[in-house]
Every structure is written in C-alpha cells, then in structure tokens.
Coordinates of C-alpha atoms and ligand atoms in Angstrom, one line a residue:
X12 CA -12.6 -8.5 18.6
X13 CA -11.6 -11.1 16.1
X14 CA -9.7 -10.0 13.1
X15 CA -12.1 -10.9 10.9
X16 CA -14.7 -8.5 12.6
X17 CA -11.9 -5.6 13.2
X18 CA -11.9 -5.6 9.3
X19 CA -15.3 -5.7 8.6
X20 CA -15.9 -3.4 11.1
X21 CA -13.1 -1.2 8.9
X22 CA -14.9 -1.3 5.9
X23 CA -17.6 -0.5 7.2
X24 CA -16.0 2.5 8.8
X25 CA -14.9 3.8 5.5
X26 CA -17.7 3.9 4.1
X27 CA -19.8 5.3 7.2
X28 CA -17.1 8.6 7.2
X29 CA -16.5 9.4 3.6
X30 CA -13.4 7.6 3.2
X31 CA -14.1 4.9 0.3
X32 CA -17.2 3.8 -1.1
X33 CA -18.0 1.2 -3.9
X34 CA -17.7 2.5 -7.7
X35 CA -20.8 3.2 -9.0
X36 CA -23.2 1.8 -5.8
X37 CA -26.2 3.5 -7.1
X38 CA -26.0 0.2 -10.0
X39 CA -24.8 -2.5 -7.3
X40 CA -21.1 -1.9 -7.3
X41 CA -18.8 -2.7 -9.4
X42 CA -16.4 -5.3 -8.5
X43 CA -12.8 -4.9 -7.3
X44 CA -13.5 -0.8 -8.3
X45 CA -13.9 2.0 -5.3
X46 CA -14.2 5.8 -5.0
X47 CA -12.8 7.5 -3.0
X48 CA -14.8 10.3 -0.7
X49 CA -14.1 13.7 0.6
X50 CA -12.1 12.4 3.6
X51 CA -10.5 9.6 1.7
X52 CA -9.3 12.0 -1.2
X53 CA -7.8 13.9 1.2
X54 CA -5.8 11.3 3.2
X55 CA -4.8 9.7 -0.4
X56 CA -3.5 13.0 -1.6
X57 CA -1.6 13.5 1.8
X58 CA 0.4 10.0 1.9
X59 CA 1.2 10.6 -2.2
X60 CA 3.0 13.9 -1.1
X61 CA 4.6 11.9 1.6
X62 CA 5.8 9.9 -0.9
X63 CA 6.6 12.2 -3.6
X64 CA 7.8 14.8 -0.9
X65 CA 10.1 12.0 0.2
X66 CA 11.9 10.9 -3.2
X67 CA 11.7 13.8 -4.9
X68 CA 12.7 16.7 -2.1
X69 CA 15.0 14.2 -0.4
X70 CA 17.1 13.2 -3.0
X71 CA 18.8 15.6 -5.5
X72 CA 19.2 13.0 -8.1
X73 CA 15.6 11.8 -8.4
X74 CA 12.9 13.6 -10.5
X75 CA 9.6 13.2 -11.4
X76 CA 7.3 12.2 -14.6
X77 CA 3.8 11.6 -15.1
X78 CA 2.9 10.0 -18.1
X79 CA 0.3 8.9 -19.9
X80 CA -1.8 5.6 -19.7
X81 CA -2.2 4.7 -22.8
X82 CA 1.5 3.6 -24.5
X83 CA 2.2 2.5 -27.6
X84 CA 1.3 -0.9 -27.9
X85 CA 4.8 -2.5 -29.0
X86 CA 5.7 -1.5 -25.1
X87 CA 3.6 -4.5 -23.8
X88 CA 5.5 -6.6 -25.9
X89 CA 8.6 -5.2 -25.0
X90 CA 8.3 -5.8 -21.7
X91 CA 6.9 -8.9 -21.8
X92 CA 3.4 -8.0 -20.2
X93 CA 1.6 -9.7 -23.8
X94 CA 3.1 -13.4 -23.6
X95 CA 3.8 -13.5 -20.0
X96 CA 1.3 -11.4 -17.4
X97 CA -0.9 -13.7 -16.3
X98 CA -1.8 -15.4 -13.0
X99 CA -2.9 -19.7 -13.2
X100 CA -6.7 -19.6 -12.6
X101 CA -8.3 -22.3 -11.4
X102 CA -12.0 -22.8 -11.3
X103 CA -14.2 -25.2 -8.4
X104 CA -17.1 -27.2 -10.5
X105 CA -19.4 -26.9 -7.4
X106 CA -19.4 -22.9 -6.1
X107 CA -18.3 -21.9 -9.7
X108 CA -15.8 -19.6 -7.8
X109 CA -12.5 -18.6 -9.4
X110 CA -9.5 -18.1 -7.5
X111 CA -5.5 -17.8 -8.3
X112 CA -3.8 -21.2 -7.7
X113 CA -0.9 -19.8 -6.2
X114 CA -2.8 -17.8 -3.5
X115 CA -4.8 -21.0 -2.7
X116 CA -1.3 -22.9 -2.0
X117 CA -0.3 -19.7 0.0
X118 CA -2.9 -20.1 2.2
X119 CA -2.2 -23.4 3.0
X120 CA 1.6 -22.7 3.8
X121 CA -0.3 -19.9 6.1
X122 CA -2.3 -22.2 7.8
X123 CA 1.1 -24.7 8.7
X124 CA 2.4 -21.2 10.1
X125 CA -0.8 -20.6 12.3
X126 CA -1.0 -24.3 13.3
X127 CA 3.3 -23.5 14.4
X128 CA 2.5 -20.3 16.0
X129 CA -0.7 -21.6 18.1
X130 CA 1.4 -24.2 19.7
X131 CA 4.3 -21.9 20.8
X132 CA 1.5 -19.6 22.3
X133 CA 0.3 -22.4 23.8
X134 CA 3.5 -23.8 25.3
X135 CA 4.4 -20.0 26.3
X136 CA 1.7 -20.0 28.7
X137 CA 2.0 -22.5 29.9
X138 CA 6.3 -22.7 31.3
X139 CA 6.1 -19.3 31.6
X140 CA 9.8 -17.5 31.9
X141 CA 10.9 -20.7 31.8
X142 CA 9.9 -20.9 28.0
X143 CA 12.8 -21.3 25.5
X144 CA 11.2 -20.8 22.4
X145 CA 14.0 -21.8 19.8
X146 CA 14.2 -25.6 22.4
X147 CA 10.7 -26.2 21.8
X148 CA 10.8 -25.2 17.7
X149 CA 13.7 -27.5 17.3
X150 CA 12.1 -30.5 19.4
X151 CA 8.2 -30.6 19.9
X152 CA 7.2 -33.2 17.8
X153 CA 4.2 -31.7 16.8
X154 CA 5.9 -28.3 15.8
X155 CA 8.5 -30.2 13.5
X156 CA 5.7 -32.3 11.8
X157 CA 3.8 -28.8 10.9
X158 CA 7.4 -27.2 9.9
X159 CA 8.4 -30.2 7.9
X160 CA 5.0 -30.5 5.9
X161 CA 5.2 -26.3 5.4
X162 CA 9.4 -26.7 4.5
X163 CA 8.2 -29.3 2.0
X164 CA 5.1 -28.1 0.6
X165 CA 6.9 -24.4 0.3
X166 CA 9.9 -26.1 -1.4
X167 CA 7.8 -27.9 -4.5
X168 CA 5.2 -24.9 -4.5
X169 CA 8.9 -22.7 -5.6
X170 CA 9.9 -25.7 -7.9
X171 CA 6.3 -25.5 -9.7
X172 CA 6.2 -21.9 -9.9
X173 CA 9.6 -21.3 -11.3
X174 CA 9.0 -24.6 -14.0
X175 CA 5.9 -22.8 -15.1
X176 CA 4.3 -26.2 -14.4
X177 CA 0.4 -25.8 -14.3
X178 CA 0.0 -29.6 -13.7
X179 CA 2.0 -29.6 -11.0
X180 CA 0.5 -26.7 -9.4
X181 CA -3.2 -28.7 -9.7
X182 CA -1.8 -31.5 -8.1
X183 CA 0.0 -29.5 -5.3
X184 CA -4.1 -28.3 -4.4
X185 CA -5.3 -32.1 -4.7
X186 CA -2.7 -33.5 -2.4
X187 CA -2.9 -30.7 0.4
X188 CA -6.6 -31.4 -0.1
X189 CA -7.1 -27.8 -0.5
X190 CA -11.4 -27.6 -0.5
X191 CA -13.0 -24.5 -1.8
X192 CA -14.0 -21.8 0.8
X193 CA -17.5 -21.7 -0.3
X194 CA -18.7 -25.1 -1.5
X195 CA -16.4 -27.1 1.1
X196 CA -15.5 -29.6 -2.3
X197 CA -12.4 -30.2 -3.9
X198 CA -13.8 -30.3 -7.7
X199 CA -11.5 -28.3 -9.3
X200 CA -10.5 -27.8 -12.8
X201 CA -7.4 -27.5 -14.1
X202 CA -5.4 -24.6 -14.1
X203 CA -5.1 -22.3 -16.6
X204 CA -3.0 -19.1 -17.5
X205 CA -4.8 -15.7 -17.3
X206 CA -3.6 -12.4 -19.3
X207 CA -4.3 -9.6 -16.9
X208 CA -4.6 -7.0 -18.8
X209 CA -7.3 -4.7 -19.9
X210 CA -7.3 -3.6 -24.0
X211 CA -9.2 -1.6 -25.8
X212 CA -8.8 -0.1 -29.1
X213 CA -7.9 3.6 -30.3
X214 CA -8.9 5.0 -33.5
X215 CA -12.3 6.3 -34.6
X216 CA -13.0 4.2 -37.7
X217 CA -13.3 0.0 -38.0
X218 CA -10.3 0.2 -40.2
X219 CA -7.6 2.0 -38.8
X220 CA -8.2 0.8 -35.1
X221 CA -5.0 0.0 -33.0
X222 CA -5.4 -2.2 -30.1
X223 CA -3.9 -0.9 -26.9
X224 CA -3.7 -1.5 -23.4
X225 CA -4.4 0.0 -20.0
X226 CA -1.5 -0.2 -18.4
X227 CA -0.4 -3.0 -15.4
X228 CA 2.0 -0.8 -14.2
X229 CA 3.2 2.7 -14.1
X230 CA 7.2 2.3 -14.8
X231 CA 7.3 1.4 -18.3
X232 CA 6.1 4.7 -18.9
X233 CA 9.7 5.9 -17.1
X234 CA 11.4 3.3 -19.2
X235 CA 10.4 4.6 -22.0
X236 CA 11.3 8.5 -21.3
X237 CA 14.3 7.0 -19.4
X238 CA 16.4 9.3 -22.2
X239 CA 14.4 12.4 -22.3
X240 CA 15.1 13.2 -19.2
X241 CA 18.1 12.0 -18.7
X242 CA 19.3 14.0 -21.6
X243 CA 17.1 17.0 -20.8
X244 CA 17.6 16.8 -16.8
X245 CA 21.4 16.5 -17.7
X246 CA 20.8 13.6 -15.1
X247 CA 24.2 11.9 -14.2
X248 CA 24.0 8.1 -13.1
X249 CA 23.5 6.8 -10.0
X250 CA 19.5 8.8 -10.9
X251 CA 16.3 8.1 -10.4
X252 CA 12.7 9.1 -12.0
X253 CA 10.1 8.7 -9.6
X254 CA 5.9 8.3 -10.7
X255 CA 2.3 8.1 -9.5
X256 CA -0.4 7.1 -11.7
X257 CA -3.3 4.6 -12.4
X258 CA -2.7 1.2 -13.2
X259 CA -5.3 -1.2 -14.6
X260 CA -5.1 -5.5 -13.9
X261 CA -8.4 -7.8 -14.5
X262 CA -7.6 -9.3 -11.2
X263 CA -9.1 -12.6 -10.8
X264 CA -10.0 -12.7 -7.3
X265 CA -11.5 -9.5 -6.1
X266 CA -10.9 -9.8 -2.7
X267 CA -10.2 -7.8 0.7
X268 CA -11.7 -4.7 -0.3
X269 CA -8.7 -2.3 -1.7
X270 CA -6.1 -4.7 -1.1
X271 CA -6.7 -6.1 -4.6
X272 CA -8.5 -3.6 -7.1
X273 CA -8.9 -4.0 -11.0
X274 CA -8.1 -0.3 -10.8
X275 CA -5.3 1.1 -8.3
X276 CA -2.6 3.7 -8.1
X277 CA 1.2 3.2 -7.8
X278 CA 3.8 4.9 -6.8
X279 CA 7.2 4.1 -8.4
X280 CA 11.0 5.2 -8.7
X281 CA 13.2 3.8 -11.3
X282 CA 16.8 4.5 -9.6
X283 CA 19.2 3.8 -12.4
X284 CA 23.0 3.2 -11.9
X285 CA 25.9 1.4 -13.0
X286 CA 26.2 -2.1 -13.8
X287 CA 27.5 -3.9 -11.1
X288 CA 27.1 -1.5 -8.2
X289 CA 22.7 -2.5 -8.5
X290 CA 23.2 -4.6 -5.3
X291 CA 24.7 -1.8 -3.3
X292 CA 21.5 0.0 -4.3
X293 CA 19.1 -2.7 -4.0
X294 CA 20.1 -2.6 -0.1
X295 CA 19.9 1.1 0.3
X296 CA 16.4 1.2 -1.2
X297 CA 15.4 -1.7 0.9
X298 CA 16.5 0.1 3.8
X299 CA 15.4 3.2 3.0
X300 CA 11.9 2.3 1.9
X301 CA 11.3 0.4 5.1
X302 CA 12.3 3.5 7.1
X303 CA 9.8 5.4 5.2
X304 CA 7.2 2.9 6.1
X305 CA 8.7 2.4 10.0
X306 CA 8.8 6.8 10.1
X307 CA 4.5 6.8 10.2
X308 CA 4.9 5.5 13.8
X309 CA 2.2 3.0 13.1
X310 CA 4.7 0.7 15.2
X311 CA 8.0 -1.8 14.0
X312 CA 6.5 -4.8 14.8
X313 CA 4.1 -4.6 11.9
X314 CA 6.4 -4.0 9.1
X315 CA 8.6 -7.4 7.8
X316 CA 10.7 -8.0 4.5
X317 CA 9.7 -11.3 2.6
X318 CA 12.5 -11.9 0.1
X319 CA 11.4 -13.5 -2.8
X320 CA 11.6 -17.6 -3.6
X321 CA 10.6 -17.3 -7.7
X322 CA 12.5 -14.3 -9.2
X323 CA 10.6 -12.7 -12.4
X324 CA 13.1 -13.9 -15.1
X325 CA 14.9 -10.3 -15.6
X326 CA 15.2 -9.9 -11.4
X327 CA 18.3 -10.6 -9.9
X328 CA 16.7 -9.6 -6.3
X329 CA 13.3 -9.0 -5.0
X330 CA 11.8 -8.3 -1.8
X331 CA 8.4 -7.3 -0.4
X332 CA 7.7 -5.1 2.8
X333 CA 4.5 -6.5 3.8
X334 CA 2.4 -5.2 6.3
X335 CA 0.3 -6.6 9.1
X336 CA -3.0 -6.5 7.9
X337 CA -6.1 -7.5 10.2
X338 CA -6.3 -10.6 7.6
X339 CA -2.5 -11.6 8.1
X340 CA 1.0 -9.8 6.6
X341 CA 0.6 -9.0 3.2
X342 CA 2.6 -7.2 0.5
X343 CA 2.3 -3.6 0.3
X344 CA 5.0 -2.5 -1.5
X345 CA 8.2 -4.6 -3.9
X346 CA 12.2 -3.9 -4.0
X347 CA 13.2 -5.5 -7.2
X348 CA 16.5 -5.7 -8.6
X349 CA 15.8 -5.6 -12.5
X350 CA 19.1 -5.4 -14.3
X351 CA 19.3 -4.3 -17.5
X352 CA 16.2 -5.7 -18.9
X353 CA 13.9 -3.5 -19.6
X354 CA 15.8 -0.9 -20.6
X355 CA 17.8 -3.3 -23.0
X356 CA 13.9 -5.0 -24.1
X357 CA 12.8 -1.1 -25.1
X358 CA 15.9 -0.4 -27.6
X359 CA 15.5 -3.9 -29.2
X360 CA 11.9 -3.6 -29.9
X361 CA 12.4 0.2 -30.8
X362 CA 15.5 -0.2 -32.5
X363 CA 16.6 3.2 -31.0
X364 CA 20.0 2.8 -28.7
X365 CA 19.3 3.2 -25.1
X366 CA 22.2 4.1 -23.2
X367 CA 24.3 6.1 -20.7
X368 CA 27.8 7.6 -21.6
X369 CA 29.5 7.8 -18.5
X370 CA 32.3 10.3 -19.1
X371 CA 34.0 9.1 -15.7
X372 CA 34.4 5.5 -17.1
X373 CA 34.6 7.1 -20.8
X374 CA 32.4 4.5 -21.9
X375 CA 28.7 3.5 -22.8
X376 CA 26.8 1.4 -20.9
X377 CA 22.8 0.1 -20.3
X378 CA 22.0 0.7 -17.0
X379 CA 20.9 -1.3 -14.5
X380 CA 17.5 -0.6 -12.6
X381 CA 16.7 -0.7 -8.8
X382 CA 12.5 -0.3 -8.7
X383 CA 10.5 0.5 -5.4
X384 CA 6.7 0.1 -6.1
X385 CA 4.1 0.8 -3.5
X386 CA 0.8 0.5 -4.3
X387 CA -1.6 4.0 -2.7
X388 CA -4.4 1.9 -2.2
X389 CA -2.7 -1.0 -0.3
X390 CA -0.3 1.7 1.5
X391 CA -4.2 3.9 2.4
X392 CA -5.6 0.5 4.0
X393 CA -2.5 -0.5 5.9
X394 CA -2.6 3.1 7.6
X395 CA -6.1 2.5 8.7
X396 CA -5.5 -0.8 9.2
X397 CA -2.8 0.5 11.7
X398 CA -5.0 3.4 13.1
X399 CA -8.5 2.4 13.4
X400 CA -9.1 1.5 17.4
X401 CA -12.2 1.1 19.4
X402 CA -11.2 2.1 22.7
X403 CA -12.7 1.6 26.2
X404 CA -13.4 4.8 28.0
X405 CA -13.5 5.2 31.9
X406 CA -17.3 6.1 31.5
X407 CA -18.0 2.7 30.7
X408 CA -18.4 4.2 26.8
X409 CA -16.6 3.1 23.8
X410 CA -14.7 5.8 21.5
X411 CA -13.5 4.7 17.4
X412 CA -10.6 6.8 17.1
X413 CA -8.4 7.3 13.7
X414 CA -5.1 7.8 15.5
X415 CA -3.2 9.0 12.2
X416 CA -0.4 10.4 11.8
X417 CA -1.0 14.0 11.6
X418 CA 0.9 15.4 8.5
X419 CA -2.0 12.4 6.8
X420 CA -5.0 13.8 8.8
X421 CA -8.3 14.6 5.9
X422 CA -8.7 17.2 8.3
X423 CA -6.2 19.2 10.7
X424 CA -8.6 20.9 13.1
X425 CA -11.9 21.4 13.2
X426 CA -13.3 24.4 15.1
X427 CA -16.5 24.5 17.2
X428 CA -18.7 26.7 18.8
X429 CA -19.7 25.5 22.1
X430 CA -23.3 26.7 21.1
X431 CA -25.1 27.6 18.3
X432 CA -26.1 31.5 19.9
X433 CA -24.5 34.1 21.3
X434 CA -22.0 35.3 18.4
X435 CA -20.2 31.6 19.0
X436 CA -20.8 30.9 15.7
X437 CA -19.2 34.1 14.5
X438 CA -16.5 33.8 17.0
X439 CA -15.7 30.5 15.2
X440 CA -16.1 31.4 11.4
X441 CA -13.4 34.6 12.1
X442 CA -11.2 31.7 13.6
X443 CA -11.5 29.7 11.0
X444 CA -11.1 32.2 8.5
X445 CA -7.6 32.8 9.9
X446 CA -6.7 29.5 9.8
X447 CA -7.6 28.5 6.8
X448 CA -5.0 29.6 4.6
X449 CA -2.4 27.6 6.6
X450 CA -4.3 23.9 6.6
X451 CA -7.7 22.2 6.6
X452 CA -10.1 23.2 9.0
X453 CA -13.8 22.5 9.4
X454 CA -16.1 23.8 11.6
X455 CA -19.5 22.3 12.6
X456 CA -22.2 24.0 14.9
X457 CA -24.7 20.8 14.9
X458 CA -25.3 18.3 18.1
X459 CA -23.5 18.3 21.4
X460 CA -20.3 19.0 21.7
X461 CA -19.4 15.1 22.7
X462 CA -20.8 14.1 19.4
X463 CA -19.0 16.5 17.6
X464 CA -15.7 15.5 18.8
X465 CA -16.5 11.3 17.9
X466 CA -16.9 12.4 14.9
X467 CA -13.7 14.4 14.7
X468 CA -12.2 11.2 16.3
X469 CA -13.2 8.8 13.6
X470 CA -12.1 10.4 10.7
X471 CA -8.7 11.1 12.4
X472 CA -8.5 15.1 13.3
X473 CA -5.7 15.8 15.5
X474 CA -7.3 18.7 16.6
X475 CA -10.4 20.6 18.0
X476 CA -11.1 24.0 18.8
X477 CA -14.1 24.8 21.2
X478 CA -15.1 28.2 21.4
X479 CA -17.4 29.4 24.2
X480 CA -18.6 32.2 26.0
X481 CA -14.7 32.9 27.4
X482 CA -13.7 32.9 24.1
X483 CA -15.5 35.9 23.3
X484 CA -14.4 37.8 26.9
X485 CA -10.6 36.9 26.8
X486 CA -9.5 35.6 23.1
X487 CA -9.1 32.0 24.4
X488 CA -10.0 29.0 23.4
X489 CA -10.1 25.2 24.3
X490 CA -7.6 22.9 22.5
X491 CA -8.8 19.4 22.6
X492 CA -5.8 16.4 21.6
X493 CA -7.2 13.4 19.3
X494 CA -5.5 10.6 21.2
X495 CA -5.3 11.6 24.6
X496 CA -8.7 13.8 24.5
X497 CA -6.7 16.2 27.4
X498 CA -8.3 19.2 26.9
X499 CA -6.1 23.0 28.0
X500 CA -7.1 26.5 27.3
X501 CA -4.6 28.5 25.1
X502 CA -4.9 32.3 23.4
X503 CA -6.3 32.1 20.4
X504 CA -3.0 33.4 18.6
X505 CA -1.4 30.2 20.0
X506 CA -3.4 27.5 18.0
X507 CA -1.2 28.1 14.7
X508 CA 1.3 27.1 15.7
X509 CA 0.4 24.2 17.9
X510 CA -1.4 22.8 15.0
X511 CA 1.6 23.5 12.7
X512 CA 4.3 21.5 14.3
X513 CA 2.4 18.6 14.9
X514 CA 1.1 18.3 11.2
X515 CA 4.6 18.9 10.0
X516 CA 5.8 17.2 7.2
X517 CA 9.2 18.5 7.5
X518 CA 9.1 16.7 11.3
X519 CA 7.7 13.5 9.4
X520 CA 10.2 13.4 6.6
X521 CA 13.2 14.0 9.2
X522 CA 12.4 10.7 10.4
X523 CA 13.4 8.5 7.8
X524 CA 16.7 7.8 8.6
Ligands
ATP26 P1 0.3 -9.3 -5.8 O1 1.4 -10.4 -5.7 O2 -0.3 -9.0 -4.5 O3 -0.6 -9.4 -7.0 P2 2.3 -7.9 -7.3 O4 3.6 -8.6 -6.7 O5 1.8 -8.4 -8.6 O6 1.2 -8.0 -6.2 P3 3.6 -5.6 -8.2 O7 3.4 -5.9 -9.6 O8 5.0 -5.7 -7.6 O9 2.5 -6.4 -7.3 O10 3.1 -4.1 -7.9 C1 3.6 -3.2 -7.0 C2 2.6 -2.8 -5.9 O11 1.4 -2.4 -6.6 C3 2.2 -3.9 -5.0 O12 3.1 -4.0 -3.9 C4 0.9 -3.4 -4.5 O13 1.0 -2.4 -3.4 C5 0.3 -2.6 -5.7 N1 -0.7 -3.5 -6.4 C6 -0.4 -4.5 -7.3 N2 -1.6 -5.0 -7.7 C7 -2.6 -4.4 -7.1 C8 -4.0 -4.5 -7.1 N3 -4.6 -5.3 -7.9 N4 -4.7 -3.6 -6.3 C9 -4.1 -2.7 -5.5 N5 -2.7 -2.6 -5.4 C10 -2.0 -3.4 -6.2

C-alpha cells in the first residue's frame, strides 16, 4: 500500500475503533482540534505514565508539577512568546490556501532527498552486491546535481531563517518554483509574520479586564515555580521538574491529522544544573530520551536525531528525535540546550532574584536549563503509526492488527465466552471479576468468536480469553496471543500472571538503558 493510503487508512482506523475523533463532529469538526475516545484515552493515559513513570520514578532528582494554564501575562513577555512566536505565513492568490513558508522550502529540500534516495535504489538493484553506495553518492552525476542543489538551497534557507529575512524567504519559494499543492500556481503573496498564540481576557467587568494567554507551551509554568520547589523540595542542583499539560498554538496549517493540533498536550522536564557542565547534560538527555523512544520496540531504524541549523536565540544546542511517520520523518519530540535565559528573563521582568546557592562552590549562580519536550499527541500517532499492520493470513484473509506494546494496550485482555448459553457467560463474568482489580479487561458475548478476536486485534489487546464448555468441567481456559494468534490451553489460575508480565511496566521501564 502506498504511504499515503497506509495513513489514511490510519485515520480512518482511529476513528472506526474509538481511538480519536474530530472535536465537536456533530457541527462539522473543528479544525486542527480532536477528542479522544474510550480506547484512545486509555492508550494516552498509558504512554503519559510511561513518561511520567520514567522521569519521575527513575530519577531521584526530578519531581513533578502541574500548573495552571492561564499565567500571569508579564510571563509571555518574559519569555519572549509576545514579540517573537510566530511562524512567516504566506498566502497563494489562486487556492486562497495558507501555508508556513518555511515548511513549504522544507518540502522542497525533501523532495532533492527523495529524488537522491530513488536513484541509489535504483542503482542498488541494479549492481547488486556489487553496489558501493558511498562510490556512487560521491560520483553519479545525477546524484551530485540533486545533492548540490539540496546543499545549496539548505544553506541560504538557514541564512534566511536565522536573518529573520521574510523577503528572502519569498524569493527562496519563487526561484525553487515552489507551486501551491492545490491550485498548481505560483501566485503567492508575500510573507508575513504570525503570533501564535491564543488570548483571551480575564476579569468579569469591561474595565478591569486583563488580557491573557493560553499557553504555547507547558515549561514556563516550571520556570516560574523553578524556586518553590527548589526551596520546598530542598532540591540540590544537577534537578529536574518534569510536566504534562495542555498547550494551545493558532497553527497555521492544520495538517496531518494530530501531528499538528491548535490544541495538544506536552510533556516536559526542565533538568537544571550548573553553568558550564549544560553540555554534559544535553548528551545524556539526548541519549536517554532516544532510549526511551528505541525501549517501545517499535524498531531502531525508525527513530533518527536532526540537530538543529537555526538555534532559538537563547539555545546553545538543539536537537529533534523525529520519527518515521507514513508521510516521511518528522519531529516528535526537541533536546534543547537553553542556558540561562529563561530563568534569567523571569527575574528581570519580576524583579525577584532567581538563583541557586550552591554551598559546594559557596557561591550563587542562575542555572542553566537542559529541556526534553515531547509532544502526547505526536508521540500517540507515531505508536500507531509504528503498530497499525494489515497482515496476509494463510486463509487467503486479511487481519488489521494493533501490535502495541503491551504496558500501552486500551485494553489488556478481553474475556469471551465461546457461546452465549450454557453458563459461558457466567463462567466469563466470575473471570473477569477476578481479573479486574489487577488490569483492564472486557468481555464481549456478541458474534463469532473470529470476529471477536479482529476486533480485539485492531484496538491492540494483547490478550484473549475463550471460555467454553471445558472451561466449566476442568477450570481451563484458552489463551489466544495478539501477534502470533497461537492459541494453548492454561488453568484458569494461570492467566494472571501470564497477562501481568507481559503488560509490565517495570519490564518496559528496565529497558531504557
Ligand atoms: P514544529 O516545528 O513541528 O512546529 P516545534 O519545534 O515548534 O514543532 P516545540 O515548540 O519544540 O515544537 O514543542 C515540543 C513538542 O511539542 C514537539 O516536538 C511536538 O511533539 C509537540 N508539538 C508542538 N507543536 C504541536 C502541535 N501544534 N500539535 C501537536 N504537537 C505539537
């Protein structure tokens, strides 16, 4: 299937099993906004304790906050989210479509890639073992034209970027002859700069109204409470204060289904230590994050870094683990090395002294700030992104199949009674009933047993328990596996703990090394 199919085919998927659905469908949907249904709650709840589980349990020095969205305006300004966080917009005449600038260049640089990468296929096939891949990078004339029009084009796309220069960026679009995806014409505007975020006011009467924001992003709420807790925490530095909460951005291109959402989730940790030892840091959070990412078993090859060419002006090193989505690698979560700025921005503007004592050193200093910031939503569509499969079955049938990992699972196990007589049901409920306590189960009595288990399959349940006319003679049941479908009868007092190591996230979390 082409990628393009596999992802609508995804969507579609979500929807069809209860995992995401458009907000607000019964008006038409509103753009860029989702819900999320009873399986998708579930699997979001599940990979935000695999996050908190994994910062929080994991490290002694890092504790959690959760504060609140709305901030006292002055913090925008602070952290220079009112004069500076905004995307160039540029508008095409013709379709009346808006997209970002920047993403419309990073398409093109894409496309050189594609163009690079179909020709080593290509010359692959055909030599064989004989291939020598870096040989035919470094002399196939129609390989170095592509990689010295990408080189180029990458190098002034950084230079207009990091100048601010709109003009340039315009220009950058004409001379690629970039056309607009929908109207095929290359009337565009010029490009503008877009605040992103969302105000509204507080306050009950016209007169004493404050305008505030929703905020872009969760950490300046940890900046801000950076010494509360430190002081009440008795926090010592190298520490870190980890967060999940709503963030709010009037993104604007509303594309790829959750990938980009005017309302999303993040999850963040502010690690702070001491100035001149942030690098050190910055590598271990790399590494560690990646791990976390790599420990899913959704498989290596689909995780890369992409170190960034235009550092935010208080960065001193950023990188992205991006993710192999069905429409290319894409971002899903940023490393960014943010020195002392924000911290150092918040006393200024609050005129309240922000700092550490370290009584090792005997001196006070600001700290400097190591972020990681994944976002739920991207992190939810990369898993089933990574886990959604149509398989071919030996009966000539196809199967969909969520293989996820099971510590995520909506559901652990679902219980079944082979048929809907004969004290089955029964059998299955006091089964259940045991069960319950210990994780999610379900159990459904409706349609063949096949069907049952397809639909177990699709939204990802590791596990199914068939209860028949044995059942009710001997105690035992039949313990159907997710991804392999084998199928072996075990005592009923077995399936505890079966279930309980494999959904495990003790097992999970011991595998980020
Ligand atoms: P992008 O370049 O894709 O707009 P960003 O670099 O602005 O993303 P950050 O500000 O670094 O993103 O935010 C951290 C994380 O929050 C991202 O890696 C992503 O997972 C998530 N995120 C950011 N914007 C959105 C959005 N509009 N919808 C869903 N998730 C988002």
């Amino acid at each position: 299937m082409a990628q393009e199919d596999v992802f609508k085919a995804l969507v579609s998927h979500c929807k069809e099993y209860g995992f995401i659905f458009p907000s607000s469908e019964i008006y038409g949907g509103l753009a860029a906004v989702y819900d999320y249904g009873q399986n998708g709650v579930e699997l979001k709840n599940n990979i935000k304790k695999y996050w908190w589980d994994a910062m929080t349990m994991l490290h002694q020095n890092i504790v959690g906050v959760d504060a609140a969205i709305f901030m006292d305006p002055t913090t925008w300004k602070a952290s220079g989210h009112v004069d500076a966080f905004n995307d160039p917009l540029i508008d095409n005449r013709d379709s009346k479509k808006r997209y970002r600038a920047d993403v419309l260049i990073e398409d093109q640089l894409a496309k050189y890639d594609e163009k690079i990468n179909k020709e080593v296929e290509k010359a692959a096939k055909k030599f064989g073992e004989a291939f020598d891949k870096e040989k035919f990078l470094e002399t196939n004339p129609r390989v170095q034209e592509n990689v010295q029009k990408r080189d180029a084009l990458h190098a002034r796309f950084a230079k207009a970027l990091n100048d601010n220069n709109l003009d340039e960026l315009k220009q950058i679009i004409l001379d690629e002859e970039i056309v607009c995806p929908v109207s095929g014409t290359r009337n565009w505007t010029d490009v503008k700069q877009f605040n992103l975020m969302f105000k509204t006011q507080i306050g009950a009467s016209a007169d004493n109204t404050m305008d505030v924001y929703l905020r872009p992003e969760t950490c300046q709420g940890i900046f801000t409470n950076f010494l509360n807790v430190q002081k009440t925490g008795r926090m010592k530095i190298p520490f870190g204060i980890a967060q999940i909460g709503k963030a709010f951005r009037n993104e604007i291109v509303a594309r790829q289904f959750i990938f980009r959402m005017r309302e999303f989730e993040q999850m963040e940790m502010q690690f702070f230590c001491k100035p001149g030892t942030e690098m050190e840091w910055f590598k271990h959070w790399k590494a560690f994050r990646m791990n976390w990412h790599k420990a899913l078993g959704l498989g290596d090859a689909k995780y890369r870094y992409h170190d960034h060419d235009k550092l935010a002006h208080y960065a001193n090193a950023a990188t992205d683990i991006e993710f192999e989505m069905p429409f290319g690698f894409k971002e899903v979560e940023g490393i960014h090395s943010r020195t002392n700025w924000d911290l150092s921005r918040h006393a200024q503007f609050s005129g309240k002294k922000i700092e550490y004592f370290d009584s090792e050193e005997n001196k006070s200093y600001v700290p400097y700030v190591i972020e990681t910031s994944i976002g739920v939503d991207r992190m939810f569509l990369s898993i089933m992104a990574g886990c959604y499969k149509e398989e071919q079955l030996e009966n000539g049938e196809t199967r969909v199949v969520l293989a996820l990992p099971a510590a995520l699972a909506p559901v652990k196990c679902a219980v079944l009674p082979l048929l809907k007589k004969d004290g089955l049901p029964e059998k299955a409920a006091e089964i259940m009933n045991d069960l319950k306590f210990d994780f999610r189960c379900v159990s459904e009595d409706k349609d063949t047993i096949g069907k049952r288990y397809r639909r177990q399959d699709a939204i990802g349940t590791p596990f199914c328990i068939t209860v028949d006319h044995q059942t009710l003679e001997d105690n035992t049941v039949t313990i159907r596996y997710r991804d392999t479908m084998a199928q072996e009868r075990i005592a009923v007092d077995k399936i505890r703990d079966i279930v309980m190591k494999e959904i495990s996230y003790k097992e999970l979390l011991k595998k980020i090394q």
